[in-house]
PDB file of C-alpha atoms in Angstrom:
ATOM      1  CA  MET A  37     -39.203 101.383 187.722  1.00  0.00           C
ATOM      2  CA  PRO A  38     -38.180 102.885 184.313  1.00  0.00           C
ATOM      3  CA  ILE A  39     -35.632 105.588 183.532  1.00  0.00           C
ATOM      4  CA  LEU A  40     -36.995 108.620 185.345  1.00  0.00           C
ATOM      5  CA  TYR A  41     -34.947 111.491 184.033  1.00  0.00           C
ATOM      6  CA  THR A  42     -32.710 111.982 180.997  1.00  0.00           C
ATOM      7  CA  LEU A  43     -30.383 114.890 180.247  1.00  0.00           C
ATOM      8  CA  ILE A  44     -28.084 115.741 177.333  1.00  0.00           C
ATOM      9  CA  ALA A  45     -25.486 118.431 177.988  1.00  0.00           C
ATOM     10  CA  HIS A  46     -22.390 119.973 176.465  1.00  0.00           C
ATOM     11  CA  LYS A  47     -19.988 120.205 179.396  1.00  0.00           C
ATOM     12  CA  ALA A  48     -22.172 121.918 182.060  1.00  0.00           C
ATOM     13  CA  LYS A  49     -24.676 123.377 179.562  1.00  0.00           C
ATOM     14  CA  PRO A  50     -27.994 121.456 179.237  1.00  0.00           C
ATOM     15  CA  LEU A  51     -29.155 120.956 175.640  1.00  0.00           C
ATOM     16  CA  ALA A  52     -32.225 118.731 176.056  1.00  0.00           C
ATOM     17  CA  GLU A  53     -33.943 116.820 178.852  1.00  0.00           C
ATOM     18  CA  HIS A  54     -36.920 114.551 179.455  1.00  0.00           C
ATOM     19  CA  VAL A  55     -38.831 113.715 182.638  1.00  0.00           C
ATOM     20  CA  ASN A  56     -40.642 110.379 182.631  1.00  0.00           C
ATOM     21  CA  GLY A  57     -43.756 110.801 184.740  1.00  0.00           C
ATOM     22  CA  ASN A  58     -44.508 113.187 187.554  1.00  0.00           C
ATOM     23  CA  ILE A  59     -41.447 112.709 189.712  1.00  0.00           C
ATOM     24  CA  GLU A  60     -40.569 115.240 192.388  1.00  0.00           C
ATOM     25  CA  GLY A  61     -37.276 116.299 193.847  1.00  0.00           C
ATOM     26  CA  THR A  62     -34.155 118.228 193.038  1.00  0.00           C
ATOM     27  CA  TYR A  63     -32.919 115.778 190.407  1.00  0.00           C
ATOM     28  CA  GLY A  64     -32.088 118.672 188.066  1.00  0.00           C
ATOM     29  CA  ASP A  65     -29.732 120.189 190.648  1.00  0.00           C
ATOM     30  CA  TRP A  66     -28.202 116.766 191.324  1.00  0.00           C
ATOM     31  CA  ALA A  67     -27.578 116.301 187.596  1.00  0.00           C
ATOM     32  CA  LYS A  68     -25.797 119.673 187.339  1.00  0.00           C
ATOM     33  CA  LYS A  69     -23.538 118.792 190.276  1.00  0.00           C
ATOM     34  CA  ILE A  70     -22.714 115.444 188.655  1.00  0.00           C
ATOM     35  CA  LEU A  71     -21.847 117.146 185.356  1.00  0.00           C
ATOM     36  CA  ALA A  72     -19.275 119.225 187.246  1.00  0.00           C
ATOM     37  CA  LYS A  73     -17.709 116.054 188.716  1.00  0.00           C
ATOM     38  CA  LEU A  74     -17.297 114.128 185.463  1.00  0.00           C
ATOM     39  CA  GLN A  75     -13.791 113.270 184.357  1.00  0.00           C
ATOM     40  CA  ASP A  76     -12.276 114.831 181.256  1.00  0.00           C
ATOM     41  CA  GLY A  77     -12.350 112.762 178.096  1.00  0.00           C
ATOM     42  CA  ASN A  78     -14.679 109.966 177.020  1.00  0.00           C
ATOM     43  CA  SER A  79     -16.006 107.881 179.909  1.00  0.00           C
ATOM     44  CA  GLN A  80     -18.890 105.978 181.472  1.00  0.00           C
ATOM     45  CA  GLN A  81     -19.598 106.656 185.136  1.00  0.00           C
ATOM     46  CA  SER A  82     -22.309 106.034 187.716  1.00  0.00           C
ATOM     47  CA  PHE A  83     -23.216 108.072 190.814  1.00  0.00           C
ATOM     48  CA  ARG A  84     -25.581 107.260 193.661  1.00  0.00           C
ATOM     49  CA  VAL A  85     -27.609 110.095 195.179  1.00  0.00           C
ATOM     50  CA  GLN A  86     -29.960 108.989 197.962  1.00  0.00           C
ATOM     51  CA  ASP A  87     -32.118 106.216 196.424  1.00  0.00           C
ATOM     52  CA  TYR A  88     -31.280 107.062 192.804  1.00  0.00           C
ATOM     53  CA  ILE A  89     -28.514 106.094 190.377  1.00  0.00           C
ATOM     54  CA  PHE A  90     -27.212 108.564 187.795  1.00  0.00           C
ATOM     55  CA  ASN A  91     -25.560 106.803 184.851  1.00  0.00           C
ATOM     56  CA  CYS A  92     -23.485 108.960 182.496  1.00  0.00           C
ATOM     57  CA  THR A  93     -21.910 108.411 179.096  1.00  0.00           C
ATOM     58  CA  LYS A  94     -19.541 111.160 177.959  1.00  0.00           C
ATOM     59  CA  MET A  95     -18.320 111.406 174.374  1.00  0.00           C
ATOM     60  CA  ASP A  96     -16.627 114.419 172.708  1.00  0.00           C
ATOM     61  CA  ASP A  97     -17.623 116.693 175.632  1.00  0.00           C
ATOM     62  CA  ILE A  98     -21.318 115.748 175.216  1.00  0.00           C
ATOM     63  CA  THR A  99     -22.759 113.994 178.280  1.00  0.00           C
ATOM     64  CA  TYR A 100     -25.787 111.680 178.155  1.00  0.00           C
ATOM     65  CA  LEU A 101     -27.222 111.186 181.645  1.00  0.00           C
ATOM     66  CA  SER A 102     -30.121 109.105 182.971  1.00  0.00           C
ATOM     67  CA  MET A 103     -31.518 108.770 186.479  1.00  0.00           C
ATOM     68  CA  THR A 104     -33.082 105.504 187.660  1.00  0.00           C
ATOM     69  CA  ASP A 105     -33.849 103.854 190.979  1.00  0.00           C
ATOM     70  CA  ALA A 106     -31.208 101.642 192.555  1.00  0.00           C
ATOM     71  CA  LYS A 107     -32.865  98.428 191.273  1.00  0.00           C
ATOM     72  CA  PHE A 108     -32.830  99.319 187.577  1.00  0.00           C
ATOM     73  CA  ASP A 109     -30.467  97.261 185.407  1.00  0.00           C
ATOM     74  CA  ARG A 110     -27.377  99.418 184.906  1.00  0.00           C
ATOM     75  CA  ALA A 111     -26.330  97.644 181.697  1.00  0.00           C
ATOM     76  CA  ALA A 112     -29.751  98.345 180.174  1.00  0.00           C
ATOM     77  CA  CYS A 113     -29.417 101.997 181.131  1.00  0.00           C
ATOM     78  CA  PHE A 114     -26.007 102.331 179.462  1.00  0.00           C
ATOM     79  CA  SER A 115     -27.374 100.574 176.386  1.00  0.00           C
ATOM     80  CA  PHE A 116     -30.137 103.190 176.228  1.00  0.00           C
ATOM     81  CA  LEU A 117     -27.577 106.006 176.654  1.00  0.00           C
ATOM     82  CA  ASN A 118     -25.456 104.662 173.786  1.00  0.00           C
ATOM     83  CA  THR A 119     -28.522 104.508 171.551  1.00  0.00           C
ATOM     84  CA  LEU A 120     -29.398 108.049 172.613  1.00  0.00           C
ATOM     85  CA  ARG A 121     -25.844 109.198 171.878  1.00  0.00           C
ATOM     86  CA  ARG A 122     -25.880 107.772 168.336  1.00  0.00           C
ATOM     87  CA  ARG A 123     -29.262 109.343 167.567  1.00  0.00           C
ATOM     88  CA  PHE A 124     -28.285 112.770 168.940  1.00  0.00           C
ATOM     89  CA  ALA A 125     -24.837 112.812 167.284  1.00  0.00           C
ATOM     90  CA  SER A 126     -26.211 111.781 163.899  1.00  0.00           C
ATOM     91  CA  THR A 127     -28.835 114.523 164.106  1.00  0.00           C
ATOM     92  CA  TYR A 128     -26.851 117.512 165.347  1.00  0.00           C
ATOM     93  CA  GLY A 129     -23.168 116.614 165.002  1.00  0.00           C
ATOM     94  CA  SER A 130     -20.625 119.204 166.092  1.00  0.00           C
ATOM     95  CA  SER A 131     -23.179 122.043 165.989  1.00  0.00           C
ATOM     96  CA  ALA A 132     -24.345 120.957 169.457  1.00  0.00           C
ATOM     97  CA  LYS A 133     -21.121 122.331 170.944  1.00  0.00           C
ATOM     98  CA  SER A 134     -22.029 125.892 169.954  1.00  0.00           C
ATOM     99  CA  ALA A 135     -25.756 125.689 170.767  1.00  0.00           C
ATOM    100  CA  VAL A 136     -27.343 127.700 173.576  1.00  0.00           C
ATOM    101  CA  SER A 137     -28.852 126.092 176.663  1.00  0.00           C
ATOM    102  CA  TYR A 138     -31.886 123.885 175.958  1.00  0.00           C
ATOM    103  CA  ALA A 139     -31.601 124.643 172.244  1.00  0.00           C
ATOM    104  CA  TYR A 140     -32.871 121.162 171.287  1.00  0.00           C
ATOM    105  CA  ASN A 141     -35.271 120.557 174.150  1.00  0.00           C
ATOM    106  CA  SER A 142     -38.536 121.074 172.278  1.00  0.00           C
ATOM    107  CA  GLU A 143     -37.580 118.987 169.238  1.00  0.00           C
ATOM    108  CA  PHE A 144     -35.457 116.244 170.795  1.00  0.00           C
ATOM    109  CA  SER A 145     -37.388 115.544 174.011  1.00  0.00           C
ATOM    110  CA  PRO A 146     -40.035 113.610 171.996  1.00  0.00           C
ATOM    111  CA  VAL A 147     -37.209 111.521 170.490  1.00  0.00           C
ATOM    112  CA  ILE A 148     -36.011 110.624 174.003  1.00  0.00           C
ATOM    113  CA  GLU A 149     -39.560 109.663 174.933  1.00  0.00           C
ATOM    114  CA  ALA A 150     -39.887 107.470 171.848  1.00  0.00           C
ATOM    115  CA  LEU A 151     -36.609 105.699 172.627  1.00  0.00           C
ATOM    116  CA  LEU A 152     -37.796 105.065 176.189  1.00  0.00           C
ATOM    117  CA  GLU A 153     -41.034 103.573 174.876  1.00  0.00           C
ATOM    118  CA  ASN A 154     -38.977 101.290 172.610  1.00  0.00           C
ATOM    119  CA  ASN A 155     -36.833 100.234 175.598  1.00  0.00           C
ATOM    120  CA  GLY A 156     -33.810 102.040 174.180  1.00  0.00           C
ATOM    121  CA  GLU A 157     -33.896 100.242 170.823  1.00  0.00           C
ATOM    122  CA  GLU A 158     -33.643 102.200 167.617  1.00  0.00           C
ATOM    123  CA  ASP A 159     -36.592 101.786 165.293  1.00  0.00           C
ATOM    124  CA  ASP A 160     -35.683 101.949 161.640  1.00  0.00           C
ATOM    125  CA  ASN A 161     -39.234 102.181 160.292  1.00  0.00           C
ATOM    126  CA  GLU A 162     -40.104 104.786 157.720  1.00  0.00           C
ATOM    127  CA  GLU A 163     -41.871 107.146 160.143  1.00  0.00           C
ATOM    128  CA  ASN A 164     -38.922 107.382 162.526  1.00  0.00           C
ATOM    129  CA  GLY A 165     -36.532 107.732 159.615  1.00  0.00           C
ATOM    130  CA  GLU A 166     -38.555 110.666 158.353  1.00  0.00           C
ATOM    131  CA  THR A 167     -38.524 112.191 161.845  1.00  0.00           C
ATOM    132  CA  ASP A 168     -34.745 111.941 161.950  1.00  0.00           C
ATOM    133  CA  ARG A 169     -34.456 113.580 158.553  1.00  0.00           C
ATOM    134  CA  LEU A 170     -36.722 116.430 159.669  1.00  0.00           C
ATOM    135  CA  LEU A 171     -34.688 116.899 162.842  1.00  0.00           C
ATOM    136  CA  ARG A 172     -31.462 117.036 160.843  1.00  0.00           C
ATOM    137  CA  ILE A 173     -32.965 119.516 158.385  1.00  0.00           C
ATOM    138  CA  ASN A 174     -34.230 121.676 161.251  1.00  0.00           C
ATOM    139  CA  SER A 175     -30.802 121.579 162.863  1.00  0.00           C
ATOM    140  CA  LYS A 176     -29.135 122.638 159.612  1.00  0.00           C
ATOM    141  CA  VAL A 177     -31.644 125.479 159.192  1.00  0.00           C
ATOM    142  CA  LYS A 178     -30.852 126.731 162.702  1.00  0.00           C
ATOM    143  CA  GLU A 179     -27.130 126.498 161.986  1.00  0.00           C
ATOM    144  CA  LEU A 180     -27.544 128.436 158.728  1.00  0.00           C
ATOM    145  CA  LYS A 181     -29.615 131.067 160.539  1.00  0.00           C
ATOM    146  CA  GLY A 182     -26.788 131.494 163.032  1.00  0.00           C
ATOM    147  CA  VAL A 183     -24.226 131.843 160.239  1.00  0.00           C
ATOM    148  CA  MET A 184     -26.425 134.353 158.394  1.00  0.00           C
ATOM    149  CA  ALA A 185     -26.953 136.394 161.547  1.00  0.00           C
ATOM    150  CA  GLU A 186     -23.195 136.442 162.132  1.00  0.00           C
ATOM    151  CA  ASN A 187     -22.536 137.499 158.523  1.00  0.00           C
ATOM    152  CA  ILE A 188     -25.172 140.243 158.713  1.00  0.00           C
ATOM    153  CA  GLY A 189     -23.561 141.477 161.913  1.00  0.00           C
ATOM    154  CA  MET A 190     -20.178 141.605 160.186  1.00  0.00           C
ATOM    155  CA  VAL A 191     -21.680 143.478 157.214  1.00  0.00           C
ATOM    156  CA  LEU A 192     -23.330 145.990 159.526  1.00  0.00           C
ATOM    157  CA  GLN A 193     -20.080 146.408 161.413  1.00  0.00           C
ATOM    158  CA  ARG A 194     -18.223 146.993 158.150  1.00  0.00           C
ATOM    159  CA  GLY A 195     -20.964 149.436 157.157  1.00  0.00           C
ATOM    160  CA  GLU A 196     -20.399 151.410 160.347  1.00  0.00           C
ATOM    161  CA  LYS A 197     -16.656 151.472 159.620  1.00  0.00           C
ATOM    162  CA  VAL A 198     -17.309 152.651 156.055  1.00  0.00           C
ATOM    163  CA  ASP A 199     -19.638 155.391 157.332  1.00  0.00           C
ATOM    164  CA  LEU A 200     -16.946 156.438 159.793  1.00  0.00           C
ATOM    165  CA  LEU A 201     -14.341 156.562 157.009  1.00  0.00           C
ATOM    166  CA  VAL A 202     -16.690 158.603 154.814  1.00  0.00           C
ATOM    167  CA  GLU A 203     -17.327 160.998 157.680  1.00  0.00           C
ATOM    168  CA  LYS A 204     -13.601 161.367 158.343  1.00  0.00           C
ATOM    169  CA  SER A 205     -12.987 161.900 154.629  1.00  0.00           C
ATOM    170  CA  GLU A 206     -15.615 164.647 154.547  1.00  0.00           C
ATOM    171  CA  VAL A 207     -14.019 166.308 157.570  1.00  0.00           C
ATOM    172  CA  LEU A 208     -10.609 166.133 155.870  1.00  0.00           C
ATOM    173  CA  ASP A 209     -12.077 167.681 152.707  1.00  0.00           C
ATOM    174  CA  ILE A 210     -13.581 170.532 154.758  1.00  0.00           C
ATOM    175  CA  ASN A 211     -10.310 171.088 156.615  1.00  0.00           C
ATOM    176  CA  ALA A 212      -8.358 170.997 153.343  1.00  0.00           C
ATOM    177  CA  GLY A 213     -10.676 173.601 151.817  1.00  0.00           C
ATOM    178  CA  ALA A 214     -10.311 175.847 154.821  1.00  0.00           C
ATOM    179  CA  PHE A 215      -6.534 175.417 154.685  1.00  0.00           C
ATOM    180  CA  ARG A 216      -6.465 176.374 151.008  1.00  0.00           C
ATOM    181  CA  ARG A 217      -8.579 179.480 151.670  1.00  0.00           C
ATOM    182  CA  ASN A 218      -6.403 180.501 154.589  1.00  0.00           C
ATOM    183  CA  ALA A 219      -3.256 179.896 152.555  1.00  0.00           C
ATOM    184  CA  THR A 220      -4.607 182.042 149.677  1.00  0.00           C
ATOM    185  CA  SER A 221      -5.555 184.866 152.043  1.00  0.00           C
ATOM    186  CA  LEU A 222      -2.136 184.717 153.698  1.00  0.00           C
ATOM    187  CA  GLN A 223      -0.428 184.737 150.310  1.00  0.00           C
ATOM    188  CA  ARG A 224      -2.362 187.852 149.254  1.00  0.00           C
ATOM    189  CA  ALA A 225      -1.632 189.598 152.530  1.00  0.00           C
ATOM    190  CA  MET A 226       2.089 188.868 152.190  1.00  0.00           C
ATOM    191  CA  TYR A 227       2.033 190.089 148.594  1.00  0.00           C
ATOM    192  CA  TRP A 228       0.550 193.480 149.504  1.00  0.00           C
ATOM    193  CA  LYS A 229       2.841 193.730 152.524  1.00  0.00           C
ATOM    194  CA  ASN A 230       5.844 193.215 150.226  1.00  0.00           C
ATOM    195  CA  VAL A 231       4.491 195.803 147.759  1.00  0.00           C
ATOM    196  CA  LYS A 232       4.120 198.361 150.547  1.00  0.00           C
ATOM    197  CA  THR A 233       7.606 197.540 151.800  1.00  0.00           C
ATOM    198  CA  TYR A 234       9.119 198.007 148.329  1.00  0.00           C
ATOM    199  CA  LEU A 235       7.237 201.305 147.812  1.00  0.00           C
ATOM    200  CA  ALA A 236       8.400 202.606 151.188  1.00  0.00           C
ATOM    201  CA  MET A 237      11.994 201.598 150.469  1.00  0.00           C
ATOM    202  CA  GLY A 238      11.772 203.207 147.020  1.00  0.00           C
ATOM    203  CA  GLY A 239      10.437 206.445 148.538  1.00  0.00           C
ATOM    204  CA  LEU A 240      13.171 206.522 151.163  1.00  0.00           C
ATOM    205  CA  GLY A 241      15.837 205.828 148.516  1.00  0.00           C
ATOM    206  CA  SER A 242      14.496 208.601 146.287  1.00  0.00           C
ATOM    207  CA  GLY A 243      14.427 211.080 149.200  1.00  0.00           C
ATOM    208  CA  PHE A 244      17.988 210.200 150.242  1.00  0.00           C
ATOM    209  CA  LEU A 245      19.209 210.595 146.622  1.00  0.00           C
ATOM    210  CA  TYR A 246      17.498 214.006 146.350  1.00  0.00           C
ATOM    211  CA  ILE A 247      19.152 215.219 149.532  1.00  0.00           C
ATOM    212  CA  VAL A 248      22.600 214.157 148.265  1.00  0.00           C
ATOM    213  CA  LEU A 249      22.046 215.842 144.898  1.00  0.00           C
ATOM    214  CA  SER A 250      20.816 219.016 146.576  1.00  0.00           C
ATOM    215  CA  SER A 251      23.978 219.285 148.641  1.00  0.00           C
ATOM    216  CA  VAL A 252      26.208 218.648 145.631  1.00  0.00           C
ATOM    217  CA  CYS A 253      24.286 220.761 143.082  1.00  0.00           C
ATOM    218  CA  GLY A 254      23.949 223.939 145.172  1.00  0.00           C
ATOM    219  CA  GLY A 255      20.446 223.781 146.530  1.00  0.00           C
ATOM    220  CA  MET A 256      17.031 222.297 146.260  1.00  0.00           C
ATOM    221  CA  SER A 257      16.547 223.526 142.686  1.00  0.00           C
ATOM    222  CA  LEU A 258      19.838 221.864 141.685  1.00  0.00           C
ATOM    223  CA  PRO A 259      21.191 224.984 139.873  1.00  0.00           C
ATOM    224  CA  TYR A 260      24.691 223.557 139.302  1.00  0.00           C
ATOM    225  CA  CYS A 261      23.460 220.285 137.911  1.00  0.00           C
ATOM    226  CA  VAL A 262      20.710 221.376 135.576  1.00  0.00           C
TER     227      VAL A 262
END
């Protein structure tokens, strides 16, 4: 019986998978539980679940997993997983670590199927080479789209901050204008208050001086002083 199920995942996050034939069962749930049990670091491990063997190759936090029956040659399965690892790593590189779940499923599942048909051997003919180049180009385009989206988000965020600064500046200008008007009005009011105070003091001083002169000069008409 051939390799029945293949999964590529970053830690516990599936990136691409392929089902060979119409198999039934909860193999997807089994695979997720196995991903959680894998040791840290690079390793090759095998797990038996009921009548199936799950072989795993882990490299740089990317796990390549295949499910076979118990009779399938384990060495052949690991050979296939190593071929799969080289093809996937050369196509996507480190960008796979930041990809969303099943990001490469539609474009890389056919590659898994082709490798299975070739018994896990890489085919270097021109058609497959062109396919690899297209996959790498598509991956780069997706990566650039992500970078552009992030940059646009930063620009929009900066735009919001600029709008906020402009709004605050306008509010400060309005408040400054109001302050200047209030200060001018207060200055005028104080000026006229001082004028009235000086006039009142001058009137009182003049009245007091007249009273003194009247008492010294013999009456209100000041007959002794004129």
